[in-house]
Coordinates of C-alpha atoms and ligand atoms in Angstrom, one line a residue:
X22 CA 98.2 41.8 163.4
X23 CA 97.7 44.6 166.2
X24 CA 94.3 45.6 167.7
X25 CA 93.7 49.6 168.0
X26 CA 92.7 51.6 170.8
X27 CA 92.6 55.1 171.3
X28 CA 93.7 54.4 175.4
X29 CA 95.2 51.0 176.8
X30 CA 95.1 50.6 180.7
X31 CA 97.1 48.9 182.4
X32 CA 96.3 48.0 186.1
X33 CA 92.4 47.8 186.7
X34 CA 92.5 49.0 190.5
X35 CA 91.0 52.6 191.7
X36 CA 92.9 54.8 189.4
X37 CA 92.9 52.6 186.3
X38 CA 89.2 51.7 186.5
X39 CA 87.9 55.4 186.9
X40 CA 90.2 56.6 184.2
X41 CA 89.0 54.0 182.0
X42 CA 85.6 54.5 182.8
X43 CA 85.6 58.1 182.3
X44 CA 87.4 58.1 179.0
X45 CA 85.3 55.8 177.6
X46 CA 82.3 57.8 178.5
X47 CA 84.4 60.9 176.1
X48 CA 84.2 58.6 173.3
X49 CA 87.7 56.8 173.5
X50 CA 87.7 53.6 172.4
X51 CA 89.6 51.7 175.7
X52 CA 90.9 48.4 176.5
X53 CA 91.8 48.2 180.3
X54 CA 94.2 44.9 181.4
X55 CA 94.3 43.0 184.8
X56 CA 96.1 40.1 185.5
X57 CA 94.6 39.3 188.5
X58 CA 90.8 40.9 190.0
X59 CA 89.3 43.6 188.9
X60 CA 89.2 46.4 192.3
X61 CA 92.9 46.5 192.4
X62 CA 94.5 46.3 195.9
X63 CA 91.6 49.2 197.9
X64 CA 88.9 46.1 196.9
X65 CA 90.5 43.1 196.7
X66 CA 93.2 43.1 199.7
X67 CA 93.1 46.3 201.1
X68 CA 90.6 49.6 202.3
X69 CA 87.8 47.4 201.7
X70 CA 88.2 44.2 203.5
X71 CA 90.5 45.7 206.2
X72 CA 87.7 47.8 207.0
X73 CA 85.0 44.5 207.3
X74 CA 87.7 43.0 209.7
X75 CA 87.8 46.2 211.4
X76 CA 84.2 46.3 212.1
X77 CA 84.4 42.8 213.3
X78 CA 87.3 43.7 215.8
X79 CA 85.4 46.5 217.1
X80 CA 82.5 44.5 218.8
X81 CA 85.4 43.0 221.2
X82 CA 85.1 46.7 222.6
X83 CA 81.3 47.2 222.2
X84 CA 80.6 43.9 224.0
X85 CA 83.2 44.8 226.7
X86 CA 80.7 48.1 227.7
X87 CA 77.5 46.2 227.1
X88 CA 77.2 45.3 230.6
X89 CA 77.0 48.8 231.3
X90 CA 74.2 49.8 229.7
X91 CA 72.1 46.7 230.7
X92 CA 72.8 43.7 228.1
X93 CA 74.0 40.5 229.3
X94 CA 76.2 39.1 225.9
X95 CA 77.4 35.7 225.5
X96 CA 79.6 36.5 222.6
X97 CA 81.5 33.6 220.4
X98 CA 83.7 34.9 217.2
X99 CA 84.0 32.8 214.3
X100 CA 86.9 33.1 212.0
X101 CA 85.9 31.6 208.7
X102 CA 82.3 32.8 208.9
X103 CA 84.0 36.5 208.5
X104 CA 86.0 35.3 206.2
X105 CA 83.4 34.0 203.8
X106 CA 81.1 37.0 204.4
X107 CA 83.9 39.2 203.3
X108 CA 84.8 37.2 200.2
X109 CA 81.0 37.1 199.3
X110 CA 81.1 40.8 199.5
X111 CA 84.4 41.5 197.8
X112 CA 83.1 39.4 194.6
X113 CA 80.0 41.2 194.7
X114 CA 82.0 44.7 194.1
X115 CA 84.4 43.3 191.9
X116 CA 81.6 42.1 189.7
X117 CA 80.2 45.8 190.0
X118 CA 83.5 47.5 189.1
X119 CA 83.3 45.0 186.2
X120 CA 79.7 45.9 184.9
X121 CA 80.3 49.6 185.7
X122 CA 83.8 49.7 183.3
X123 CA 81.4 47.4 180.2
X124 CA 78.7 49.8 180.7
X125 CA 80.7 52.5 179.2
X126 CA 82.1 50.0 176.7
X127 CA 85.5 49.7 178.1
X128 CA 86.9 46.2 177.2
X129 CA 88.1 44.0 179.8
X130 CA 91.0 41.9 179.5
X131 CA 92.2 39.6 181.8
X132 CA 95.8 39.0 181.1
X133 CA 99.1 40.5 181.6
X134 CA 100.5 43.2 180.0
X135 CA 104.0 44.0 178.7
X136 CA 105.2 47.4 176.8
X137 CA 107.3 46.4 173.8
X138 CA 107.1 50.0 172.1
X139 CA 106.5 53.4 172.8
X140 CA 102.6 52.6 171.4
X141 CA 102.2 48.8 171.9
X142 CA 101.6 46.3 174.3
X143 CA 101.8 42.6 174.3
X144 CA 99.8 40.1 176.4
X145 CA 101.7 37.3 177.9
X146 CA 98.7 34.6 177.7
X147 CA 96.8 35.3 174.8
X148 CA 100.2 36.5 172.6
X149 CA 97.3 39.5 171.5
X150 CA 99.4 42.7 170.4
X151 CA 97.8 46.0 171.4
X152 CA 98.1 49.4 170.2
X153 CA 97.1 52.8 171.2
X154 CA 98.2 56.1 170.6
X155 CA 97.9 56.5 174.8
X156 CA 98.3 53.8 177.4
X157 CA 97.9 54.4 180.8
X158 CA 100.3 52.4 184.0
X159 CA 98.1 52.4 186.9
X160 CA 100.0 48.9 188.2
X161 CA 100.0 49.8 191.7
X162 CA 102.5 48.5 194.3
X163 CA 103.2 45.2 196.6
X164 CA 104.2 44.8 200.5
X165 CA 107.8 45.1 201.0
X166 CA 109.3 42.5 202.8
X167 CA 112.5 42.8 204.8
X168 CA 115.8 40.5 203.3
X169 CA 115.7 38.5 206.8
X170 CA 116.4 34.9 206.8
X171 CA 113.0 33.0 207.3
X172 CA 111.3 35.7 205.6
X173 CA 109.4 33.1 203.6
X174 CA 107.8 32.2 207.2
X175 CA 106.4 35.4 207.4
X176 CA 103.0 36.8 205.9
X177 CA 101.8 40.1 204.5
X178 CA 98.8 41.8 204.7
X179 CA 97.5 40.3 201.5
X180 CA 97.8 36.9 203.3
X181 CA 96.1 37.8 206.4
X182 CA 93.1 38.4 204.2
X183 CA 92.7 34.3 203.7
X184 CA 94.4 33.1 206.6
X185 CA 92.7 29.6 207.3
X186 CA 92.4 30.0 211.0
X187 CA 93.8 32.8 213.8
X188 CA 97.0 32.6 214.8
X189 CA 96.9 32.1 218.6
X190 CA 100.0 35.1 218.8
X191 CA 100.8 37.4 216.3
X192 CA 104.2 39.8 215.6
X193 CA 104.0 42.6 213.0
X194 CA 106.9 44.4 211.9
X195 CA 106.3 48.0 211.2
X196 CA 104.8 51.4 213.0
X197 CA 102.4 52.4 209.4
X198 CA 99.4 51.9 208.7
X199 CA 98.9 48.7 207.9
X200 CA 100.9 47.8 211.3
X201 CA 99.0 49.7 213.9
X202 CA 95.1 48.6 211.6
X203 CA 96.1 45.1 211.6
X204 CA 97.4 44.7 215.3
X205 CA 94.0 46.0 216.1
X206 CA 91.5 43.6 214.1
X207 CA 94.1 40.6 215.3
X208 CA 94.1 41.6 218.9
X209 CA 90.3 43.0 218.5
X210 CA 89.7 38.9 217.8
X211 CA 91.4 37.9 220.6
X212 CA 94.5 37.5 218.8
X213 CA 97.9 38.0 221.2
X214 CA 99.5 40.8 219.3
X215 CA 102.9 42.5 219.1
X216 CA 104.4 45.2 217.4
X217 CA 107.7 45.9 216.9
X218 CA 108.9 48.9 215.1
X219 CA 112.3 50.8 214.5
X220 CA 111.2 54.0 215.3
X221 CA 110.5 55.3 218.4
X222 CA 106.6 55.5 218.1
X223 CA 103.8 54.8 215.4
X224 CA 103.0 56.7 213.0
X225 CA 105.8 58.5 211.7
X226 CA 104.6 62.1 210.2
X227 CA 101.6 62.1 212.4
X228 CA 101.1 64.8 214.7
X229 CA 103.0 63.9 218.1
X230 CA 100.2 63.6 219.7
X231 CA 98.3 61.6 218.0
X232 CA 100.9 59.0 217.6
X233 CA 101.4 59.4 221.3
X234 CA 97.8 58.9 222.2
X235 CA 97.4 55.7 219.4
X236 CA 100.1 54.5 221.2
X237 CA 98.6 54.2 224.7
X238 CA 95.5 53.1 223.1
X239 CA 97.3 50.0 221.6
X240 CA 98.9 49.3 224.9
X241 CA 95.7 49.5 226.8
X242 CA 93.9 47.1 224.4
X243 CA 96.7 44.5 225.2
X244 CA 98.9 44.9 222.6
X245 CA 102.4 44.8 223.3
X246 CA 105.3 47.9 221.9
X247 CA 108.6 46.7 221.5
X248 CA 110.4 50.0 219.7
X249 CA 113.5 50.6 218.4
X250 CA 113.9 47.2 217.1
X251 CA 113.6 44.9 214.7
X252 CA 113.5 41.7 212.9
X253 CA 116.9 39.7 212.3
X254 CA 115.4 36.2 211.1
X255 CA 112.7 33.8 211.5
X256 CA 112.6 30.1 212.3
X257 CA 110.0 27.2 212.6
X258 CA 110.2 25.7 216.0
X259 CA 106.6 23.4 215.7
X260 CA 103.8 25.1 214.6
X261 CA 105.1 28.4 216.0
X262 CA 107.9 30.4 214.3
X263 CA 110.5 31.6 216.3
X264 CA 111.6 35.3 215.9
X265 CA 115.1 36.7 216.6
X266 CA 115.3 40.0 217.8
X267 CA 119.4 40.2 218.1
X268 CA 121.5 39.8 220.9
X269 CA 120.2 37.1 221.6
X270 CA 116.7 37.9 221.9
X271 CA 114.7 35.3 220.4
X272 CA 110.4 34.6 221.1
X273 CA 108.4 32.3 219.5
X274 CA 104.6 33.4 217.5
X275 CA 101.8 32.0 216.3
X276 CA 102.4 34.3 213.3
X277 CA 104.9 37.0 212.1
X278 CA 103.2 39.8 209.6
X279 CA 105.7 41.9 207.5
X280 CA 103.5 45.6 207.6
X281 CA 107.4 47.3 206.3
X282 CA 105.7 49.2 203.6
X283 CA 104.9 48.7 199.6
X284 CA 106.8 48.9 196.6
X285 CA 105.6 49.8 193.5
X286 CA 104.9 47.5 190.6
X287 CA 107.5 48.2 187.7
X288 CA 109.4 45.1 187.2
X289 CA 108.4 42.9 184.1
X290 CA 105.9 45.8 182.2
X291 CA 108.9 46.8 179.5
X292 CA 108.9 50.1 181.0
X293 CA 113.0 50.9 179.7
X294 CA 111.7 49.3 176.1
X295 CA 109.0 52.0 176.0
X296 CA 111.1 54.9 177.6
X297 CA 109.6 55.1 180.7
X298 CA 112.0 56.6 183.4
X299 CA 111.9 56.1 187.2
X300 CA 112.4 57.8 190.1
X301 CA 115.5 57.5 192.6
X302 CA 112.5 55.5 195.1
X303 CA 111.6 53.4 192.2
X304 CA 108.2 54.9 191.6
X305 CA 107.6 55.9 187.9
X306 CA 108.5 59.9 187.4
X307 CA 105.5 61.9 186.0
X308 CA 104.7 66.0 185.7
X309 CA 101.4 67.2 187.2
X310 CA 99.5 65.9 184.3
X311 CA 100.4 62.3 185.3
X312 CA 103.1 62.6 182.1
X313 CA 105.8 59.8 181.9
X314 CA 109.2 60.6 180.5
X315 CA 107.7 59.1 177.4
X316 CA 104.7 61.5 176.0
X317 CA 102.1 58.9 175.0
X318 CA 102.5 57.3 178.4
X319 CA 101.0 58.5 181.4
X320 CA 101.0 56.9 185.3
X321 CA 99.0 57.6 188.0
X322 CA 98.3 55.7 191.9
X323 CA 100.8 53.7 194.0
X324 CA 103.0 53.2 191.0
X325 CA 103.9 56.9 191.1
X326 CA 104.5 57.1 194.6
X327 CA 102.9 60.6 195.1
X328 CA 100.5 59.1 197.5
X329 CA 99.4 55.6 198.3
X330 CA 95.8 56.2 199.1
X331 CA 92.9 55.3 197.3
X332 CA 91.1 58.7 196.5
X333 CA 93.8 60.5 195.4
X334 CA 94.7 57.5 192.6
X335 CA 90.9 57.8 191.6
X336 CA 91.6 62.2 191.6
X337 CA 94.6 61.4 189.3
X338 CA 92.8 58.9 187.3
X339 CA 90.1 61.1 186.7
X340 CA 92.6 64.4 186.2
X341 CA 94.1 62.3 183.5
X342 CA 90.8 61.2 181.2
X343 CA 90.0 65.0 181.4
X344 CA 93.4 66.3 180.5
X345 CA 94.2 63.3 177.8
X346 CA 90.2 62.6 176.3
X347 CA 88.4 66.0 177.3
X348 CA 90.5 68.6 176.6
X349 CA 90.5 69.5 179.9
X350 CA 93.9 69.9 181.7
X351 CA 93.8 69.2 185.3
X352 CA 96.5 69.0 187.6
X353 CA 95.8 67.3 191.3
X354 CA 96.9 68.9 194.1
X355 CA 98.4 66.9 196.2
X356 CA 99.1 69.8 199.2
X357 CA 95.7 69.1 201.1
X358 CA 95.1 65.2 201.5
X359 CA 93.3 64.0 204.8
X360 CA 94.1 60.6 206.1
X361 CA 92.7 58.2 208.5
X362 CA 93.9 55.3 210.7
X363 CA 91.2 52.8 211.1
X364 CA 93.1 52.0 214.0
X365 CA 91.6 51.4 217.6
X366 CA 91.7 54.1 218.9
X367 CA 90.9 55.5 215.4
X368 CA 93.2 58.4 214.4
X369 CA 92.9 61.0 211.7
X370 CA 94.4 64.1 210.1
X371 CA 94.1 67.0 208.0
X372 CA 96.7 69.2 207.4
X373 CA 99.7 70.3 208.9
X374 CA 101.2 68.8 212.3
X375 CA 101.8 71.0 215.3
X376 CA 105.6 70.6 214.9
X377 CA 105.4 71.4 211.0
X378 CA 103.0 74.8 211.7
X379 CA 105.4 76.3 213.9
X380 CA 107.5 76.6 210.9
X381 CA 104.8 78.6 209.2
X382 CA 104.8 81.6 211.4
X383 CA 103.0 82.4 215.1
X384 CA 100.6 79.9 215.9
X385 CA 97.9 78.8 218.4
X386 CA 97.1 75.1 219.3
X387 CA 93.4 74.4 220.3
X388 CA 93.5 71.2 222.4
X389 CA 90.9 68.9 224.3
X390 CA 90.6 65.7 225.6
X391 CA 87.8 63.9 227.3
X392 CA 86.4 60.7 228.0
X393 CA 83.6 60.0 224.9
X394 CA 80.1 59.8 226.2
X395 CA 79.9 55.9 225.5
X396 CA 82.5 55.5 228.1
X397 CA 81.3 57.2 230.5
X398 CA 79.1 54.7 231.6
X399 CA 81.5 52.1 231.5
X400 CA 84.3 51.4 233.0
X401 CA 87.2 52.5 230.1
X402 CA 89.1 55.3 230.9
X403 CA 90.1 56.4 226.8
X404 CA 90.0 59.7 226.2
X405 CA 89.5 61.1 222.8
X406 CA 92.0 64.1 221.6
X407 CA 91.3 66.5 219.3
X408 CA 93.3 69.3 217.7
X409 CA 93.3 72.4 215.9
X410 CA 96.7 74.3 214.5
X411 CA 95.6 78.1 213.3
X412 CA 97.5 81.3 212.5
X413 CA 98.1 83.1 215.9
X414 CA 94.9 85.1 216.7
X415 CA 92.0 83.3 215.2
X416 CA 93.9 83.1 211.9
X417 CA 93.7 80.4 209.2
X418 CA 93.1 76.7 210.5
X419 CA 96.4 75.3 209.4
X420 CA 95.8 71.5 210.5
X421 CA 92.8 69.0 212.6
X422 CA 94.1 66.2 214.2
X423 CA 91.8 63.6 216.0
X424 CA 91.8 60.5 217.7
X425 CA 89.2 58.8 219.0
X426 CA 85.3 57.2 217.6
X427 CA 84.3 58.4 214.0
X428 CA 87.8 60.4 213.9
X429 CA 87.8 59.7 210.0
X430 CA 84.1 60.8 209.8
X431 CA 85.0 64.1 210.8
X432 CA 88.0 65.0 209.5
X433 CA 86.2 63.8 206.0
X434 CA 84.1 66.9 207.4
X435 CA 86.2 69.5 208.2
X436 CA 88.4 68.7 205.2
X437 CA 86.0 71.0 203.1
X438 CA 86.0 74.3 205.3
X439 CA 90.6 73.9 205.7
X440 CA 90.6 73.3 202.1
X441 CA 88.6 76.4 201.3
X442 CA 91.0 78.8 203.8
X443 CA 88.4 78.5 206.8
X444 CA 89.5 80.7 210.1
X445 CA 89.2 80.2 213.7
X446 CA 86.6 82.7 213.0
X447 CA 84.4 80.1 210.7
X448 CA 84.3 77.5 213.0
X449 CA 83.3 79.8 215.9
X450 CA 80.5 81.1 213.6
X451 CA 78.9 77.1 213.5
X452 CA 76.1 76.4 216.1
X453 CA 77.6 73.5 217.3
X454 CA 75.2 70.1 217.5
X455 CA 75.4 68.5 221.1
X456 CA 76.2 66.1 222.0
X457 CA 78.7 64.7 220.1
X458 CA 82.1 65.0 219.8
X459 CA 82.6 67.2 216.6
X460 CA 81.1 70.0 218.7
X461 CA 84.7 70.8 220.4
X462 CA 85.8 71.9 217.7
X463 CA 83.4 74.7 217.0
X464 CA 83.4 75.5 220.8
X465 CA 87.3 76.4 221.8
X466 CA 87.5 80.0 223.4
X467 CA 90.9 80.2 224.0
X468 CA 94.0 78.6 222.3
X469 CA 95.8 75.8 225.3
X470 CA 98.8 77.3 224.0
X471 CA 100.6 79.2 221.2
X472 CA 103.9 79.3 219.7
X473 CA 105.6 82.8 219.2
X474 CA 108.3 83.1 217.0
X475 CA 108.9 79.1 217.4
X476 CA 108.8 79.4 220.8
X477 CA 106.1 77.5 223.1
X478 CA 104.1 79.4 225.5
X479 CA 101.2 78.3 227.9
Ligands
NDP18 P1 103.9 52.7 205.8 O1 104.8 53.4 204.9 O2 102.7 53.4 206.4 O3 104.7 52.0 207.0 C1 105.8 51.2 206.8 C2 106.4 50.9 208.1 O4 107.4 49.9 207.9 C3 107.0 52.1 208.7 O5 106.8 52.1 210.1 C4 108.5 51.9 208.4 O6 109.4 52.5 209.3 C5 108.6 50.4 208.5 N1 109.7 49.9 207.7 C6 110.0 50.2 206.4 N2 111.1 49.5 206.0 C7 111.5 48.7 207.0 C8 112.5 47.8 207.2 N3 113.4 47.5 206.3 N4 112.6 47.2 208.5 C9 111.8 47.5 209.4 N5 110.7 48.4 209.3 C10 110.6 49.0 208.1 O7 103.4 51.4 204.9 P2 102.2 50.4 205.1 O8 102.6 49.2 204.5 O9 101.7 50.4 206.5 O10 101.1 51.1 204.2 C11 101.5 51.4 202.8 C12 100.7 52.6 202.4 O11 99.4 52.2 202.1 C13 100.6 53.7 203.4 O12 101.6 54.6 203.4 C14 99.3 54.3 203.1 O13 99.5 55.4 202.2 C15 98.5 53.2 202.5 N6 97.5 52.7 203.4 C16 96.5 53.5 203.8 C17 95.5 53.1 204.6 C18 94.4 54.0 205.0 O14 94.2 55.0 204.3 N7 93.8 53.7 206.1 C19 95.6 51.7 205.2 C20 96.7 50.9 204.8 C21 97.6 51.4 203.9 P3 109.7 54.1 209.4 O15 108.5 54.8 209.9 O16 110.9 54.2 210.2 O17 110.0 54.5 207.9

């Protein structure tokens, strides 16, 4: 005997919960399944506690200029005490995300679910079959680990989360975002830390430089760049595990982090019984309404691979309720998405890079560094960088790049006049507020240089 619903979720992480929650509040009756916590990766092992360990990395720096400004600090860190706080707190909003999907009346089931129709699910524990004339993926994704021998030696970031104690030296594959956030909390806490990449320099698809400056920034906090690299195998050698690099490279680690990227969460959910089709980069294929190949299904976050960030799966959850249970149809637009790096030095982005605006016409580059205020009276020397990319001649803002404190802060910020067309000429009009740092960017007179026809000149 099946149970019916009007919408089955599967997958109760950002974009699952808020299109539960909002479809629920349409009337649709709505069962939403999660085999492991409610919160899905951004709560449970991801935004939210990376950005408590960030915070606790960050003192390292703040105690560093205390002196400065008159404090005399006899700082000790304690491992496990952050890590209990941070479980305490992630409990307390998975418990919320809980309450706030039964509010509504969404039922939540804690199991796993498999697709054996176009219409019907089954769960694996309780043997309950589902039905609903709409079901929802929203599975997310996992790390991607590297086929290396003595991979199994190696961590992720949803390890590094529990570790037991600090690893007295850490390696992390990868240049992303996991790789430059976590080399920072892990050498932040004292942590040796090295990251080896195959690229050339962090943060691929990041405005050069940005990923230029981060880069320094890592080096000056210690942390060690080997590029143009990587990984060939791990061994235990004692408690350490000893890392070849090829050509007979080898060097031993407390730890070794894999931070090589995610894949998406599609094996085991019946997908090819139901008629759901994939793309060539395994993601699940969807229109602009979040459609699958097979109408009653729809997709939306990692599991689609359109972008693997937290707002924009809650955007396409949402898009979907109002589209599927409001008679509403909304299509995201994906063209205008800032990011942030809660990296140290933080980095952050809106909009095109320098390199990709020259291929949009005549441009001018607006570009200042400087050391920030809190440094001055210490003794760092980091500057902070930021950016802007217009049309040539006070045209459109095209792109806002930023590195430095609260770089995520104001890019969230300046995200709302890009996204509404805003000119050179709109952020000139804005008193600016001094002093801070945002104030630059309402205060450039003249472009530092400007491309015409593709062609730099200064
Ligand atoms: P990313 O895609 O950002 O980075 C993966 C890195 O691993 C890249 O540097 C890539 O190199 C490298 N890599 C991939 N495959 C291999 C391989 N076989 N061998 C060696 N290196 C490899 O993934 P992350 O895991 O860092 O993050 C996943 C996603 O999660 C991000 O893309 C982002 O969307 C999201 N995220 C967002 C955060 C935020 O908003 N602050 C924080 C953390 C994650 P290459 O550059 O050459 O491809």
């Amino acid at each position: 005997m099946s149970e019916a619903f009007d919408l089955i979720v599967i997958g109760a992480g950002s974009g699952g919960v808020r299109a539960a929650r909002l479809a629920a509040t349409y009337g649709a009756r709505v069962a939403i399944v999660e085999e492991y916590r409610v919160g899905g990766t951004c709560v449970i092992r991801g935004c939210v506690p990376k950005k408590l360990f960030v915070y606790a990395s960050r003192f390292s720096d703040m105690f560093e200029s205390a002196g400065s400004f008159g404090w005399t600090v006899d700082a000790k860190f304690d491992w496990p005490t952050l890590v209990a706080n941070k479980d305490k707190e992630i409990a307390r909003l998975e418990a919320a995300y809980v309450a706030a999907l039964e509010k509504p009346g969404v039922g939540v089931i804690r199991d796993r679910a498999i697709l054996t129709g176009r219409n019907r699910v089954e769960l694996v524990k309780s043997g309950r079959v589902l039905e609903a004339k709409t079901i929802l993926l929203a599975t997310g994704g996992h790390p991607y680990i590297p086929d290396v021998p003595g991979k199994e030696l190696g961590i992720t970031s949803n390890e590094a989360f529990h570790l037991e104690k600090l690893p007295h030296s850490i390696l992390i594959e990868g240049g992303g975002y996991v790789a430059v956030e976590f080399a920072t909390v892990f050498a932040g806490l004292g942590v040796d830390t090295t990251i080896v990449y195959r690229g050339d320099c962090v943060l691929r698809g990041f405005d050069a430089d940005l990923r230029q400056g981060v880069s320094v920034g890592l080096q000056e906090r210690g942390i060690r760049l080997i590029y143009e690299t990587n990984v060939r195998g791990l061994r235990k050698s004692g408690d350490d595990i000893v890392v070849s690099f090829g050509d007979e490279v080898d060097a031993p680690f407390g730890a070794v982090m894999f931070a090589t990227g995610r894949n998406a969460n599609v094996s085991g959910y019946g997908l090819d019984v139901a008629g759901v089709e994939l793309t060539s980069g395994g993601h699940i294929a969807v229109d602009e309404y979040s459609r699958t190949s097979n109408p009653s299904i729809y997709a939306v976050g990692d599991v689609t691979g359109r972008s693997q960030l937290t707002p924009v799966a809650i955007r396409e959850g949402a898009a979907f309720a109002e589209t599927a249970f409001n008679n509403n149809p909304v299509a995201v637009d994906h063209s205008m998405i800032g990011t942030a790096v809660f990296s140290e030095p933080e980095v952050a982005s809106i909009g095109l890079t320098e390199a990709e605006a020259t291929t949009h016409g005549d441009i001018d580059v607006y570009l200042t560094r400087f050391r920030p205020m809190i440094n001055t009276l210490s003794t760092k020397s980091e500057r902070m960088m930021l950016k802007l990319v217009t049309l040539a001649n006070g045209g459109r803002v095209l792109g806002c790049h930023i590195l430095g404190p609260s770089a995520a802060e104001m890019i969230q910020l300046v995200a709302i006049p890009i996204g509404m067309g805003a000119t050179k000429a709109d952020f000139d009009r804005a008193m600016a507020m001094h002093p801070t740092a945002g104030e630059e960017l309402v205060t450039f007179r003249a472009p530092t240089y400007t491309y015409r026809s593709g062609r730099k000149q200064i």
